[in-house]
Amino acid sequence: MPKTIFEKIWESHVVKRAAGYPDALFIDRHFIHEVTSPQAFDGLRKRGIPVFNTSRTTATADHNVPTKDQHLPIKEALSRHQVETLRKNCKEFGVELYDLGHPFQGIVHIIGPELGLTLPGMTIVCGDSHTSTHGAFGSIAFGIGTSEVEQVLATQSILQYKPKTLKIEINGRLGKGVVSKDIILYIISRISASGATGYFVEYAGEAIRALSMEARMTICNMSIEMGARGGLIAPDETTFNYIKGRKFAPTGTAFDKKVEEWKSLRSDEGAAYDKTLQYDAADIAPMITYGTNPGMGMRVTDRIPTVEELKEINEQQSFRKSLDYMGLEPGSVLLGKPVDYVFIGSCTNARMEDLRQVASIVKGKKKAEHVEVWVVPGSKQVEEQARKEGLDKIFAAAGFELRSPGCSACLGMNEDKVPEGKYCVSTSNRNFEGRQGPRSRTFLASPLSAAVAAITGKVSDVREWIQD
Amino acid sequence: MKEKFSTLTSTAVPLPSENVDTDQIIPARFLKATTREGFGDNLFRDWRYDSTGAPIKDFVLNDSRYSGKILVAGKNFGCGSSREHAAWAIYDYGFRVVISSFYADIFKNNALNNGLLPVVVSDEFLAKIFAMVHQKPAAKLTVDLESQEVRLENGDTAKFEINPYKKTCLINGYDDIDYLLSIREDIRTYDQAHS
Ligand code: SF4
C-alpha cells in the first residue's frame, strides 16, 4: 500500500503497539531548555533513575537569557536560578549543555539544524511547541509538555496516538517581495489558528520545493500556529546539501549511505491523506497580522474585516475583543499605521538568510527616528557569521544594534519587552495578547516587511522598496 | 501516582472567549519557577489584574458570583505554547475539569497528564452551559467520567468522548511513564539496533 512520508517515519519508530495503549514511539533526538525541563529532572530524581540515553539529548539556554552582556551573571534572580538549575541538572545527569558563552548556544530550534543534530527521518521532541521547525528536514518533530519531557528523559520514548495527515500544496511561483513567512501566514489566515488541530502536515508543491532550508524551517516552525502538532517537508538535494559538513552530521561514506536512505523518505504515488489543501503561490502577497492570534492575518494592502463579514456569528465577540486590544477599527487598513518597535528575531526568522534580507533593505538607510529596533540572532553561530559578513555594521549605520542570541522579545521572558500599548512589527510567530510584554501589540510579518517598517516607521508594502 | 478522578459535581466558572491561548492562561514571565506548585496565583494574570496589580472587576475570576471546580471555556482552548504550566496553573487554582467544544492538542495532553479532565461537548451544548451558568451562577453540573456524561441541573445531558487509555489512567491515577518504564527493555533493544 502506498504510504506517506509521515507514516513511513512513524511506523519505523514504533517500539511497541499494544491493544488499548497509544503507540510507544522511539525518540531519536531530544532537545531541552531551561523553562520546561526542571520539573522533569526532578521527576527522575524522585524515581531514582538516570537519563536513558544522554547521547540523544542536547540542552541549551535560550528563553530566559539576556541579549546584552551575556558574559555577566543574569541580573534577574528567577531567570538566573532557572538557567543555573539547567546547568546543575545537565551536570548531574550527564547531558550536553550549550550554555551562555558556548559557541553553539542559541535558540533550541536554530541550533539543532545548524549543528547537524536534526536529520531526515528522525523523530524529534522538545518541551516547546515550535519543535515543528525541525520537520523541514523530513522528520517527525513536535512539541511536548514537561510530563512528556520526563518520559523521554526516562525512556527515550513517548506514548502517542497517531495524528491524521494533512497535505498542503503550494503550486506556482512566489511574486516579488514574498517570502516563506508570507506563505505560512497566508495559509494560517486561510484555515485559522485551529484549522489543522489533530493533523500532522506535509508541505509540498513547486513553491515549497524552490525554497532554501532556512525558508522551509520558517514554514514548518509555524505549523503549530494553525493547531497542527507538526509539519514536514520531504528531504531533497537542498536538504542533503544543507546537512553536508555540519558539525554532528555523518561524514564520508556514512553520509553517502545516509543520503541513499533519506531518498526513500518521500510520500509514495497515490498515498492517502486525511485531507488535502491546495493554494496558488501567485495569490500570496506580503502578509501582516492585525489581531491576537496568528490566524488573523491579511495581505498588507488589504483591510481588516468588519464584524459583519465574519463567517461565524459566535466568533464576533472574540473578534471585537481582539481588535479592542489592538486598538484597531474593524474595516480599516493597516498600511501607513505608525509603529513603535521592530523585532527581528525568534526561531521563526533569526537565521542568516533572515538577517541578510533585513540588511539588503536597510543598507545605506536609517531607521525612522521614533522606532526602536532589536535584531536578535538565533544563535551564537548566526551572530558570528553576521559579524563576519559585516551585517552588524550595516545595522549600526541604520541606527540599530545586533544583539546576542536568545528568544528575547518573542516571548518577553527576559528584559526585552514591548511596553504597554505600543505596536511592534515582529518576525516572531505569536501575536497573542501580552506575548511580547504585558499589553503590548504585535503585528507579525516577514523579515523584509519588518525591515521596511524599521525604515519608514510605519506598516509598509515591501514591494515598493525592491526592484524587479 | 496522580489524584484519581471519578465524578465531580460543582458550580462552574464561565469564560466564553474563544482561542484562549496558553500565554493568557499563564504569561511567560511567570514561567520561571522550577517546581510545579504555585502557578494558580498567576492564572489568567493579565486578565485578572491590571498593570498596578489591582483586580480587574469584570473578569470572571474576580466576580464573586462565580466559583467552583469546573472551568467552562470557548472554542480552541489552550492553543499556543506547549507549556505544561498552563495545566498546572488551572489545577493549582482549584479547577479539576475544563469544558469546551475544542482544545489544542498539546494542552489536552498536558491536562490529561496532570489529572485535569478536558471535556469536549458540542458547540450547542456549550452554549447551553453558558446560558445556564450566566442565568444562575449557583447552578451545578455533574461530570461523570465513568459514564462519560455531563449532566446539568435541568436534566440536560451530553455524552463526551475520551480515549479509553487516558480514561483508565485518570480513574486509577496512572502515569504514562509507568507503562513506558515497564517496556524499558524493548526500548533498549530498539535503541541499540538503531544507533
Ligand atoms: S524564539 Fe519564541 S517561539 Fe521560538 S523557542 Fe523561543 S520563545 Fe519559543
PDB file of N, CA, C and O and ligand atoms in Angstrom, chain A residues 63 107 109 128 130 346-347 407 410-411 429 435, ligand 1:
ATOM      1  N   HIS A  63      15.458  30.741  26.463  1.00  0.00           N
ATOM      2  CA  HIS A  63      14.221  31.506  26.708  1.00  0.00           C
ATOM      3  C   HIS A  63      14.413  32.698  27.638  1.00  0.00           C
ATOM      4  O   HIS A  63      13.783  33.732  27.492  1.00  0.00           O
ATOM      5  N   ILE A 107      18.927  29.656  20.182  1.00  0.00           N
ATOM      6  CA  ILE A 107      17.558  29.174  20.318  1.00  0.00           C
ATOM      7  C   ILE A 107      17.535  27.702  19.890  1.00  0.00           C
ATOM      8  O   ILE A 107      18.071  27.345  18.838  1.00  0.00           O
ATOM      9  N   HIS A 109      15.671  25.617  18.477  1.00  0.00           N
ATOM     10  CA  HIS A 109      15.261  25.166  17.135  1.00  0.00           C
ATOM     11  C   HIS A 109      16.160  25.706  16.041  1.00  0.00           C
ATOM     12  O   HIS A 109      16.021  25.361  14.881  1.00  0.00           O
ATOM     13  N   ASP A 128       8.646  22.275  23.843  1.00  0.00           N
ATOM     14  CA  ASP A 128       8.476  23.567  23.201  1.00  0.00           C
ATOM     15  C   ASP A 128       7.679  23.372  21.919  1.00  0.00           C
ATOM     16  O   ASP A 128       8.039  22.535  21.094  1.00  0.00           O
ATOM     17  N   HIS A 130       7.350  24.943  19.179  1.00  0.00           N
ATOM     18  CA  HIS A 130       7.941  25.200  17.861  1.00  0.00           C
ATOM     19  C   HIS A 130       8.975  24.167  17.429  1.00  0.00           C
ATOM     20  O   HIS A 130       9.714  24.380  16.462  1.00  0.00           O
ATOM     21  N   SER A 346      13.756  35.442  16.832  1.00  0.00           N
ATOM     22  CA  SER A 346      12.951  34.241  17.118  1.00  0.00           C
ATOM     23  C   SER A 346      13.330  33.037  16.256  1.00  0.00           C
ATOM     24  O   SER A 346      13.973  33.182  15.222  1.00  0.00           O
ATOM     25  N   CYS A 347      12.869  31.869  16.680  1.00  0.00           N
ATOM     26  CA  CYS A 347      13.173  30.646  15.940  1.00  0.00           C
ATOM     27  C   CYS A 347      12.485  30.619  14.586  1.00  0.00           C
ATOM     28  O   CYS A 347      12.767  29.759  13.765  1.00  0.00           O
ATOM     29  N   CYS A 407      15.722  33.957  22.882  1.00  0.00           N
ATOM     30  CA  CYS A 407      14.329  34.101  22.436  1.00  0.00           C
ATOM     31  C   CYS A 407      13.864  35.556  22.512  1.00  0.00           C
ATOM     32  O   CYS A 407      13.026  36.002  21.756  1.00  0.00           O
ATOM     33  N   CYS A 410      10.466  37.617  21.543  1.00  0.00           N
ATOM     34  CA  CYS A 410       9.467  36.690  21.008  1.00  0.00           C
ATOM     35  C   CYS A 410       8.467  36.353  22.103  1.00  0.00           C
ATOM     36  O   CYS A 410       7.276  36.238  21.842  1.00  0.00           O
ATOM     37  N   LEU A 411       8.963  36.202  23.317  1.00  0.00           N
ATOM     38  CA  LEU A 411       8.031  35.927  24.418  1.00  0.00           C
ATOM     39  C   LEU A 411       8.278  36.786  25.647  1.00  0.00           C
ATOM     40  O   LEU A 411       7.559  36.656  26.641  1.00  0.00           O
ATOM     41  N   ASN A 429       6.479  34.524  15.912  1.00  0.00           N
ATOM     42  CA  ASN A 429       5.393  33.654  15.461  1.00  0.00           C
ATOM     43  C   ASN A 429       4.067  33.828  16.197  1.00  0.00           C
ATOM     44  O   ASN A 429       3.080  33.212  15.836  1.00  0.00           O
ATOM     45  N   ARG A 435       2.081  38.778  24.568  1.00  0.00           N
ATOM     46  CA  ARG A 435       3.174  37.864  24.240  1.00  0.00           C
ATOM     47  C   ARG A 435       4.523  38.573  24.305  1.00  0.00           C
ATOM     48  O   ARG A 435       5.513  38.036  24.786  1.00  0.00           O
TER      49      ARG A 435
HETATM   50  S1  SF4 C   1      12.031  32.029  19.832  1.00  0.00           S
HETATM   51 FE1  SF4 C   1       9.992  32.240  20.640  1.00  0.00          FE
HETATM   52  S2  SF4 C   1       8.815  30.604  19.756  1.00  0.00           S
HETATM   53 FE2  SF4 C   1      10.956  30.141  19.417  1.00  0.00          FE
HETATM   54  S3  SF4 C   1      11.524  28.779  21.098  1.00  0.00           S
HETATM   55 FE3  SF4 C   1      11.985  30.885  21.732  1.00  0.00          FE
HETATM   56  S4  SF4 C   1      10.151  31.604  22.750  1.00  0.00           S
HETATM   57 FE4  SF4 C   1       9.579  29.769  21.636  1.00  0.00          FE
END
